[in-house]
């Protein structure tokens, strides 16, 4: 995936003003009329593409989601659904209250919490395993036995399972799953049983 932030020389939480300033500098540097090197035209096009994505608020949100979920293939419909959820969360009273609470915490305490979090969790591996179970055509109760390696279970390696059912899509993010999970499929049920080996 192309790193538009790197192309413009900005970080991913930069302001629109920073994007605009760096874009202008790079345009002057790589514009084909000013720069006659072989790759100036390509560089100029990269800079222009990066600016068009990052300066547009909606396109930037989608791009940031693509970076976040780069190991998971999402459709345009999935991205639209994520954006809807994003807007609902950002506009909620709870989120605004949380922002105020977070801003009221002294910087020293925030840094201490972050150091503790990184110390405890930074070595924890994350495995994104694209596993899915489609039960859209299932009409009777079914049991699926899933095996988890003991090393993955003990290290709480993240396992992701997508369940496509008649009642919707379930996204299971599991580190230490319970012995079983029951998924309602309208007129029947799917039982996921987990075994450690």
C-alpha atoms as an extended CHARMM CRD file, in Angstrom:
* protein
*
       197  EXT
         1         1  UNK       CA              0.0000000000        0.0000000000        0.0000000000  PROA      1               0.0000000000
         2         2  UNK       CA              1.2950000000        3.4520000000       -0.9150000000  PROA      2               0.0000000000
         3         3  UNK       CA              2.2520000000        5.5380000000        2.1320000000  PROA      3               0.0000000000
         4         4  UNK       CA              0.8210000000        8.9580000000        1.2790000000  PROA      4               0.0000000000
         5         5  UNK       CA              1.9340000000       10.3920000000        4.6220000000  PROA      5               0.0000000000
         6         6  UNK       CA              5.5370000000        9.4630000000        3.8520000000  PROA      6               0.0000000000
         7         7  UNK       CA              5.2860000000       10.9240000000        0.3400000000  PROA      7               0.0000000000
         8         8  UNK       CA              4.1990000000       14.3030000000        1.7620000000  PROA      8               0.0000000000
         9         9  UNK       CA              6.6370000000       14.0600000000        4.6860000000  PROA      9               0.0000000000
        10        10  UNK       CA              3.9490000000       14.3880000000        7.3730000000  PROA      10              0.0000000000
        11        11  UNK       CA              2.7940000000       12.1450000000       10.2060000000  PROA      11              0.0000000000
        12        12  UNK       CA             -0.6330000000       10.5050000000       10.3030000000  PROA      12              0.0000000000
        13        13  UNK       CA             -2.1090000000       12.9610000000       12.8210000000  PROA      13              0.0000000000
        14        14  UNK       CA             -0.9940000000       16.0860000000       10.9460000000  PROA      14              0.0000000000
        15        15  UNK       CA             -3.2800000000       19.0310000000       10.2720000000  PROA      15              0.0000000000
        16        16  UNK       CA             -4.6370000000       20.0720000000        6.8840000000  PROA      16              0.0000000000
        17        17  UNK       CA             -2.3740000000       23.1170000000        7.0760000000  PROA      17              0.0000000000
        18        18  UNK       CA              0.7320000000       20.9070000000        7.3850000000  PROA      18              0.0000000000
        19        19  UNK       CA             -0.4630000000       18.8650000000        4.4040000000  PROA      19              0.0000000000
        20        20  UNK       CA             -0.9950000000       22.0170000000        2.3430000000  PROA      20              0.0000000000
        21        21  UNK       CA              2.4230000000       23.5050000000        3.2450000000  PROA      21              0.0000000000
        22        22  UNK       CA              4.3550000000       20.3130000000        2.4660000000  PROA      22              0.0000000000
        23        23  UNK       CA              2.3720000000       19.8150000000       -0.7350000000  PROA      23              0.0000000000
        24        24  UNK       CA              3.3420000000       23.2800000000       -1.9980000000  PROA      24              0.0000000000
        25        25  UNK       CA              7.0330000000       22.7180000000       -1.1450000000  PROA      25              0.0000000000
        26        26  UNK       CA              7.1020000000       19.3590000000       -2.9210000000  PROA      26              0.0000000000
        27        27  UNK       CA              5.2200000000       20.7180000000       -5.9500000000  PROA      27              0.0000000000
        28        28  UNK       CA              7.8620000000       23.3990000000       -6.3760000000  PROA      28              0.0000000000
        29        29  UNK       CA             10.6020000000       20.8030000000       -5.9600000000  PROA      29              0.0000000000
        30        30  UNK       CA              9.2220000000       18.1910000000       -8.3950000000  PROA      30              0.0000000000
        31        31  UNK       CA              7.2120000000       20.2140000000      -10.9150000000  PROA      31              0.0000000000
        32        32  UNK       CA              8.3230000000       19.0810000000      -14.4090000000  PROA      32              0.0000000000
        33        33  UNK       CA              8.8260000000       22.7120000000      -15.5070000000  PROA      33              0.0000000000
        34        34  UNK       CA             11.2870000000       23.3220000000      -12.6360000000  PROA      34              0.0000000000
        35        35  UNK       CA             12.8730000000       19.8850000000      -12.2420000000  PROA      35              0.0000000000
        36        36  UNK       CA             14.2490000000       18.1870000000      -15.3460000000  PROA      36              0.0000000000
        37        37  UNK       CA             15.3690000000       14.9000000000      -13.7760000000  PROA      37              0.0000000000
        38        38  UNK       CA             13.9750000000       11.6430000000      -15.1760000000  PROA      38              0.0000000000
        39        39  UNK       CA             11.6730000000       10.8170000000      -12.2800000000  PROA      39              0.0000000000
        40        40  UNK       CA             10.4000000000       14.3380000000      -11.5240000000  PROA      40              0.0000000000
        41        41  UNK       CA              7.1110000000       13.7570000000      -13.3640000000  PROA      41              0.0000000000
        42        42  UNK       CA              6.4430000000       10.5360000000      -11.4490000000  PROA      42              0.0000000000
        43        43  UNK       CA              7.3230000000       12.1730000000       -8.1370000000  PROA      43              0.0000000000
        44        44  UNK       CA              5.0700000000       15.1190000000       -8.9320000000  PROA      44              0.0000000000
        45        45  UNK       CA              2.1710000000       12.7540000000       -9.6940000000  PROA      45              0.0000000000
        46        46  UNK       CA              2.7670000000       10.8510000000       -6.4130000000  PROA      46              0.0000000000
        47        47  UNK       CA              2.7310000000       14.1270000000       -4.4720000000  PROA      47              0.0000000000
        48        48  UNK       CA             -0.4650000000       15.2520000000       -6.2100000000  PROA      48              0.0000000000
        49        49  UNK       CA             -2.1860000000       11.8990000000       -5.5340000000  PROA      49              0.0000000000
        50        50  UNK       CA             -1.1350000000       11.9870000000       -1.8730000000  PROA      50              0.0000000000
        51        51  UNK       CA             -2.4650000000       15.5220000000       -1.4990000000  PROA      51              0.0000000000
        52        52  UNK       CA             -5.8110000000       14.6630000000       -3.1280000000  PROA      52              0.0000000000
        53        53  UNK       CA             -6.3350000000       11.7880000000       -0.6820000000  PROA      53              0.0000000000
        54        54  UNK       CA             -5.0500000000       13.3800000000        2.5250000000  PROA      54              0.0000000000
        55        55  UNK       CA             -6.4850000000       16.8680000000        2.0970000000  PROA      55              0.0000000000
        56        56  UNK       CA            -10.0220000000       15.5530000000        1.4850000000  PROA      56              0.0000000000
        57        57  UNK       CA            -11.4740000000       14.6640000000        4.9120000000  PROA      57              0.0000000000
        58        58  UNK       CA            -13.6680000000       11.7880000000        3.6780000000  PROA      58              0.0000000000
        59        59  UNK       CA            -10.9770000000       10.2510000000        1.4580000000  PROA      59              0.0000000000
        60        60  UNK       CA             -8.4530000000       10.5520000000        4.2860000000  PROA      60              0.0000000000
        61        61  UNK       CA            -10.7580000000        8.6910000000        6.6940000000  PROA      61              0.0000000000
        62        62  UNK       CA            -11.1600000000        5.8680000000        4.1820000000  PROA      62              0.0000000000
        63        63  UNK       CA             -7.3950000000        5.7850000000        3.5650000000  PROA      63              0.0000000000
        64        64  UNK       CA             -6.7070000000        5.6550000000        7.3220000000  PROA      64              0.0000000000
        65        65  UNK       CA             -9.1540000000        2.7420000000        7.6350000000  PROA      65              0.0000000000
        66        66  UNK       CA             -7.3760000000        0.9500000000        4.7920000000  PROA      66              0.0000000000
        67        67  UNK       CA             -4.0690000000        1.3650000000        6.6330000000  PROA      67              0.0000000000
        68        68  UNK       CA             -5.6180000000        0.1480000000        9.8820000000  PROA      68              0.0000000000
        69        69  UNK       CA             -7.1860000000       -2.9190000000        8.2520000000  PROA      69              0.0000000000
        70        70  UNK       CA             -4.4880000000       -3.5770000000        5.6610000000  PROA      70              0.0000000000
        71        71  UNK       CA             -4.3270000000       -7.3020000000        6.4950000000  PROA      71              0.0000000000
        72        72  UNK       CA             -8.0920000000       -7.7050000000        6.1350000000  PROA      72              0.0000000000
        73        73  UNK       CA             -9.7860000000       -7.4370000000        2.7680000000  PROA      73              0.0000000000
        74        74  UNK       CA            -12.7630000000       -5.0950000000        3.1070000000  PROA      74              0.0000000000
        75        75  UNK       CA            -15.2980000000       -4.1760000000        0.4700000000  PROA      75              0.0000000000
        76        76  UNK       CA            -16.4490000000       -0.6320000000       -0.2050000000  PROA      76              0.0000000000
        77        77  UNK       CA            -19.6410000000       -1.5080000000        1.6820000000  PROA      77              0.0000000000
        78        78  UNK       CA            -17.5330000000       -2.5450000000        4.7070000000  PROA      78              0.0000000000
        79        79  UNK       CA            -15.6630000000        0.7850000000        4.6280000000  PROA      79              0.0000000000
        80        80  UNK       CA            -18.9460000000        2.6950000000        4.3840000000  PROA      80              0.0000000000
        81        81  UNK       CA            -20.2840000000        0.7740000000        7.3780000000  PROA      81              0.0000000000
        82        82  UNK       CA            -17.1070000000        1.5410000000        9.3480000000  PROA      82              0.0000000000
        83        83  UNK       CA            -17.4510000000        5.2360000000        8.4720000000  PROA      83              0.0000000000
        84        84  UNK       CA            -21.0640000000        5.2440000000        9.6860000000  PROA      84              0.0000000000
        85        85  UNK       CA            -19.9570000000        3.6990000000       12.9950000000  PROA      85              0.0000000000
        86        86  UNK       CA            -17.0480000000        6.1280000000       13.1890000000  PROA      86              0.0000000000
        87        87  UNK       CA            -19.3550000000        9.1400000000       12.7910000000  PROA      87              0.0000000000
        88        88  UNK       CA            -21.8110000000        7.7660000000       15.3600000000  PROA      88              0.0000000000
        89        89  UNK       CA            -19.0040000000        7.3030000000       17.8650000000  PROA      89              0.0000000000
        90        90  UNK       CA            -17.3640000000       10.6980000000       17.2250000000  PROA      90              0.0000000000
        91        91  UNK       CA            -20.6720000000       12.5300000000       17.5330000000  PROA      91              0.0000000000
        92        92  UNK       CA            -21.8270000000       10.6780000000       20.6640000000  PROA      92              0.0000000000
        93        93  UNK       CA            -22.0240000000       12.4110000000       24.0340000000  PROA      93              0.0000000000
        94        94  UNK       CA            -20.0160000000        9.5940000000       25.5940000000  PROA      94              0.0000000000
        95        95  UNK       CA            -17.1040000000       10.1660000000       23.2160000000  PROA      95              0.0000000000
        96        96  UNK       CA            -17.1450000000       13.9200000000       23.8560000000  PROA      96              0.0000000000
        97        97  UNK       CA            -17.1950000000       13.2870000000       27.6090000000  PROA      97              0.0000000000
        98        98  UNK       CA            -14.2920000000       10.8570000000       27.2600000000  PROA      98              0.0000000000
        99        99  UNK       CA            -12.3390000000       13.4820000000       25.2830000000  PROA      99              0.0000000000
       100       100  UNK       CA            -12.8780000000       16.0290000000       28.0560000000  PROA      100             0.0000000000
       101       101  UNK       CA            -11.8110000000       13.5170000000       30.7020000000  PROA      101             0.0000000000
       102       102  UNK       CA             -8.7250000000       12.5470000000       28.7130000000  PROA      102             0.0000000000
       103       103  UNK       CA             -7.7280000000       16.1800000000       28.1880000000  PROA      103             0.0000000000
       104       104  UNK       CA             -8.0390000000       16.7900000000       31.9380000000  PROA      104             0.0000000000
       105       105  UNK       CA             -5.4510000000       14.0910000000       32.7780000000  PROA      105             0.0000000000
       106       106  UNK       CA             -1.9680000000       15.5620000000       33.3480000000  PROA      106             0.0000000000
       107       107  UNK       CA              0.5810000000       14.6990000000       30.6420000000  PROA      107             0.0000000000
       108       108  UNK       CA              2.9310000000       12.9950000000       33.1410000000  PROA      108             0.0000000000
       109       109  UNK       CA              0.2000000000       10.5420000000       34.1590000000  PROA      109             0.0000000000
       110       110  UNK       CA             -0.6970000000        9.8220000000       30.5180000000  PROA      110             0.0000000000
       111       111  UNK       CA              2.9520000000        9.0550000000       29.7430000000  PROA      111             0.0000000000
       112       112  UNK       CA              3.2180000000        6.7730000000       32.7900000000  PROA      112             0.0000000000
       113       113  UNK       CA              0.0890000000        4.8380000000       31.7770000000  PROA      113             0.0000000000
       114       114  UNK       CA              1.3690000000        4.4990000000       28.2170000000  PROA      114             0.0000000000
       115       115  UNK       CA              4.7640000000        3.1870000000       29.4130000000  PROA      115             0.0000000000
       116       116  UNK       CA              3.0570000000        0.6030000000       31.6310000000  PROA      116             0.0000000000
       117       117  UNK       CA              0.7740000000       -0.4820000000       28.7970000000  PROA      117             0.0000000000
       118       118  UNK       CA              3.6600000000       -0.8290000000       26.3400000000  PROA      118             0.0000000000
       119       119  UNK       CA              5.7410000000       -2.6990000000       28.8850000000  PROA      119             0.0000000000
       120       120  UNK       CA              3.0340000000       -5.2770000000       29.5070000000  PROA      120             0.0000000000
       121       121  UNK       CA              1.6410000000       -5.7380000000       26.0120000000  PROA      121             0.0000000000
       122       122  UNK       CA              4.3160000000       -4.7710000000       23.4920000000  PROA      122             0.0000000000
       123       123  UNK       CA              5.6900000000       -8.3250000000       23.1580000000  PROA      123             0.0000000000
       124       124  UNK       CA              2.2630000000       -9.8790000000       22.6970000000  PROA      124             0.0000000000
       125       125  UNK       CA              2.0320000000      -11.2370000000       19.1520000000  PROA      125             0.0000000000
       126       126  UNK       CA             -0.9550000000      -10.4330000000       17.0130000000  PROA      126             0.0000000000
       127       127  UNK       CA             -1.9070000000      -12.8770000000       14.3140000000  PROA      127             0.0000000000
       128       128  UNK       CA             -4.5940000000      -11.8430000000       11.8980000000  PROA      128             0.0000000000
       129       129  UNK       CA             -5.9160000000      -15.1080000000       10.5470000000  PROA      129             0.0000000000
       130       130  UNK       CA             -8.5910000000      -14.5470000000        7.9450000000  PROA      130             0.0000000000
       131       131  UNK       CA            -11.0080000000      -17.3120000000        8.8780000000  PROA      131             0.0000000000
       132       132  UNK       CA            -14.6610000000      -17.2580000000        8.0030000000  PROA      132             0.0000000000
       133       133  UNK       CA            -17.6490000000      -19.5460000000        8.4110000000  PROA      133             0.0000000000
       134       134  UNK       CA            -20.6450000000      -19.1140000000        6.1310000000  PROA      134             0.0000000000
       135       135  UNK       CA            -23.9050000000      -20.4280000000        7.6360000000  PROA      135             0.0000000000
       136       136  UNK       CA            -26.3220000000      -18.5460000000        5.4020000000  PROA      136             0.0000000000
       137       137  UNK       CA            -27.6920000000      -21.8210000000        3.9680000000  PROA      137             0.0000000000
       138       138  UNK       CA            -27.6220000000      -23.7340000000        7.2470000000  PROA      138             0.0000000000
       139       139  UNK       CA            -31.0720000000      -24.9580000000        8.3760000000  PROA      139             0.0000000000
       140       140  UNK       CA            -30.1770000000      -27.3370000000       11.2100000000  PROA      140             0.0000000000
       141       141  UNK       CA            -28.1060000000      -26.9580000000       14.3660000000  PROA      141             0.0000000000
       142       142  UNK       CA            -24.4400000000      -27.5650000000       13.6480000000  PROA      142             0.0000000000
       143       143  UNK       CA            -21.3110000000      -27.9640000000       15.7900000000  PROA      143             0.0000000000
       144       144  UNK       CA            -17.9070000000      -26.7640000000       14.5850000000  PROA      144             0.0000000000
       145       145  UNK       CA            -14.8550000000      -27.8410000000       16.5700000000  PROA      145             0.0000000000
       146       146  UNK       CA            -11.9470000000      -25.4040000000       16.4600000000  PROA      146             0.0000000000
       147       147  UNK       CA             -8.4440000000      -26.2180000000       17.6570000000  PROA      147             0.0000000000
       148       148  UNK       CA             -6.1580000000      -23.6330000000       19.2260000000  PROA      148             0.0000000000
       149       149  UNK       CA             -2.4950000000      -24.3180000000       19.8800000000  PROA      149             0.0000000000
       150       150  UNK       CA             -1.6870000000      -24.1180000000       23.5880000000  PROA      150             0.0000000000
       151       151  UNK       CA              1.1710000000      -21.6800000000       22.9020000000  PROA      151             0.0000000000
       152       152  UNK       CA             -1.2560000000      -19.3240000000       21.1160000000  PROA      152             0.0000000000
       153       153  UNK       CA             -3.8050000000      -19.6980000000       23.9180000000  PROA      153             0.0000000000
       154       154  UNK       CA             -1.2580000000      -19.0370000000       26.6790000000  PROA      154             0.0000000000
       155       155  UNK       CA              0.2490000000      -16.0520000000       24.8280000000  PROA      155             0.0000000000
       156       156  UNK       CA             -3.2340000000      -14.7230000000       24.0470000000  PROA      156             0.0000000000
       157       157  UNK       CA             -2.5660000000      -14.5030000000       20.3210000000  PROA      157             0.0000000000
       158       158  UNK       CA             -5.4610000000      -12.7600000000       18.5970000000  PROA      158             0.0000000000
       159       159  UNK       CA             -7.6490000000      -15.0070000000       16.4350000000  PROA      159             0.0000000000
       160       160  UNK       CA            -10.2650000000      -13.4610000000       14.1620000000  PROA      160             0.0000000000
       161       161  UNK       CA            -13.2690000000      -15.3770000000       12.8430000000  PROA      161             0.0000000000
       162       162  UNK       CA            -15.9940000000      -13.9720000000       10.6090000000  PROA      162             0.0000000000
       163       163  UNK       CA            -19.3920000000      -15.6720000000       10.7890000000  PROA      163             0.0000000000
       164       164  UNK       CA            -21.7800000000      -14.9480000000        7.9170000000  PROA      164             0.0000000000
       165       165  UNK       CA            -25.2590000000      -15.7880000000        9.2210000000  PROA      165             0.0000000000
       166       166  UNK       CA            -28.8910000000      -15.1040000000        8.3360000000  PROA      166             0.0000000000
       167       167  UNK       CA            -29.0390000000      -12.6050000000       11.2110000000  PROA      167             0.0000000000
       168       168  UNK       CA            -25.9460000000      -10.6720000000       10.1090000000  PROA      168             0.0000000000
       169       169  UNK       CA            -22.1670000000      -10.8330000000       10.1820000000  PROA      169             0.0000000000
       170       170  UNK       CA            -20.4260000000      -11.6400000000       13.4530000000  PROA      170             0.0000000000
       171       171  UNK       CA            -16.8370000000      -10.5180000000       13.9470000000  PROA      171             0.0000000000
       172       172  UNK       CA            -15.1980000000      -12.6240000000       16.6450000000  PROA      172             0.0000000000
       173       173  UNK       CA            -11.9180000000      -11.3100000000       18.0470000000  PROA      173             0.0000000000
       174       174  UNK       CA            -10.6220000000      -13.9730000000       20.4070000000  PROA      174             0.0000000000
       175       175  UNK       CA             -7.5420000000      -14.2350000000       22.5820000000  PROA      175             0.0000000000
       176       176  UNK       CA             -8.7050000000      -16.7370000000       25.2190000000  PROA      176             0.0000000000
       177       177  UNK       CA            -12.0510000000      -17.9780000000       23.9230000000  PROA      177             0.0000000000
       178       178  UNK       CA            -14.6240000000      -19.6110000000       26.2010000000  PROA      178             0.0000000000
       179       179  UNK       CA            -15.2460000000      -23.3710000000       25.8240000000  PROA      179             0.0000000000
       180       180  UNK       CA            -18.0230000000      -22.6560000000       23.3370000000  PROA      180             0.0000000000
       181       181  UNK       CA            -19.9000000000      -19.8510000000       21.5870000000  PROA      181             0.0000000000
       182       182  UNK       CA            -23.4550000000      -20.0970000000       20.2580000000  PROA      182             0.0000000000
       183       183  UNK       CA            -24.3520000000      -18.1560000000       17.1030000000  PROA      183             0.0000000000
       184       184  UNK       CA            -28.0510000000      -17.6490000000       16.3790000000  PROA      184             0.0000000000
       185       185  UNK       CA            -28.8470000000      -18.2890000000       12.7130000000  PROA      185             0.0000000000
       186       186  UNK       CA            -32.5470000000      -17.4190000000       12.6720000000  PROA      186             0.0000000000
       187       187  UNK       CA            -34.0980000000      -20.9250000000       12.5870000000  PROA      187             0.0000000000
       188       188  UNK       CA            -31.0340000000      -22.8350000000       13.8520000000  PROA      188             0.0000000000
       189       189  UNK       CA            -27.8350000000      -22.3920000000       15.8380000000  PROA      189             0.0000000000
       190       190  UNK       CA            -24.1230000000      -22.7930000000       15.2210000000  PROA      190             0.0000000000
       191       191  UNK       CA            -22.0890000000      -24.0590000000       18.1630000000  PROA      191             0.0000000000
       192       192  UNK       CA            -18.3950000000      -23.1850000000       18.0710000000  PROA      192             0.0000000000
       193       193  UNK       CA            -16.4260000000      -25.4200000000       20.4370000000  PROA      193             0.0000000000
       194       194  UNK       CA            -12.8330000000      -24.5520000000       21.2240000000  PROA      194             0.0000000000
       195       195  UNK       CA            -10.1990000000      -27.1200000000       22.1190000000  PROA      195             0.0000000000
       196       196  UNK       CA             -6.6480000000      -26.4110000000       23.2400000000  PROA      196             0.0000000000
       197       197  UNK       CA             -3.9310000000      -28.7760000000       21.9890000000  PROA      197             0.0000000000
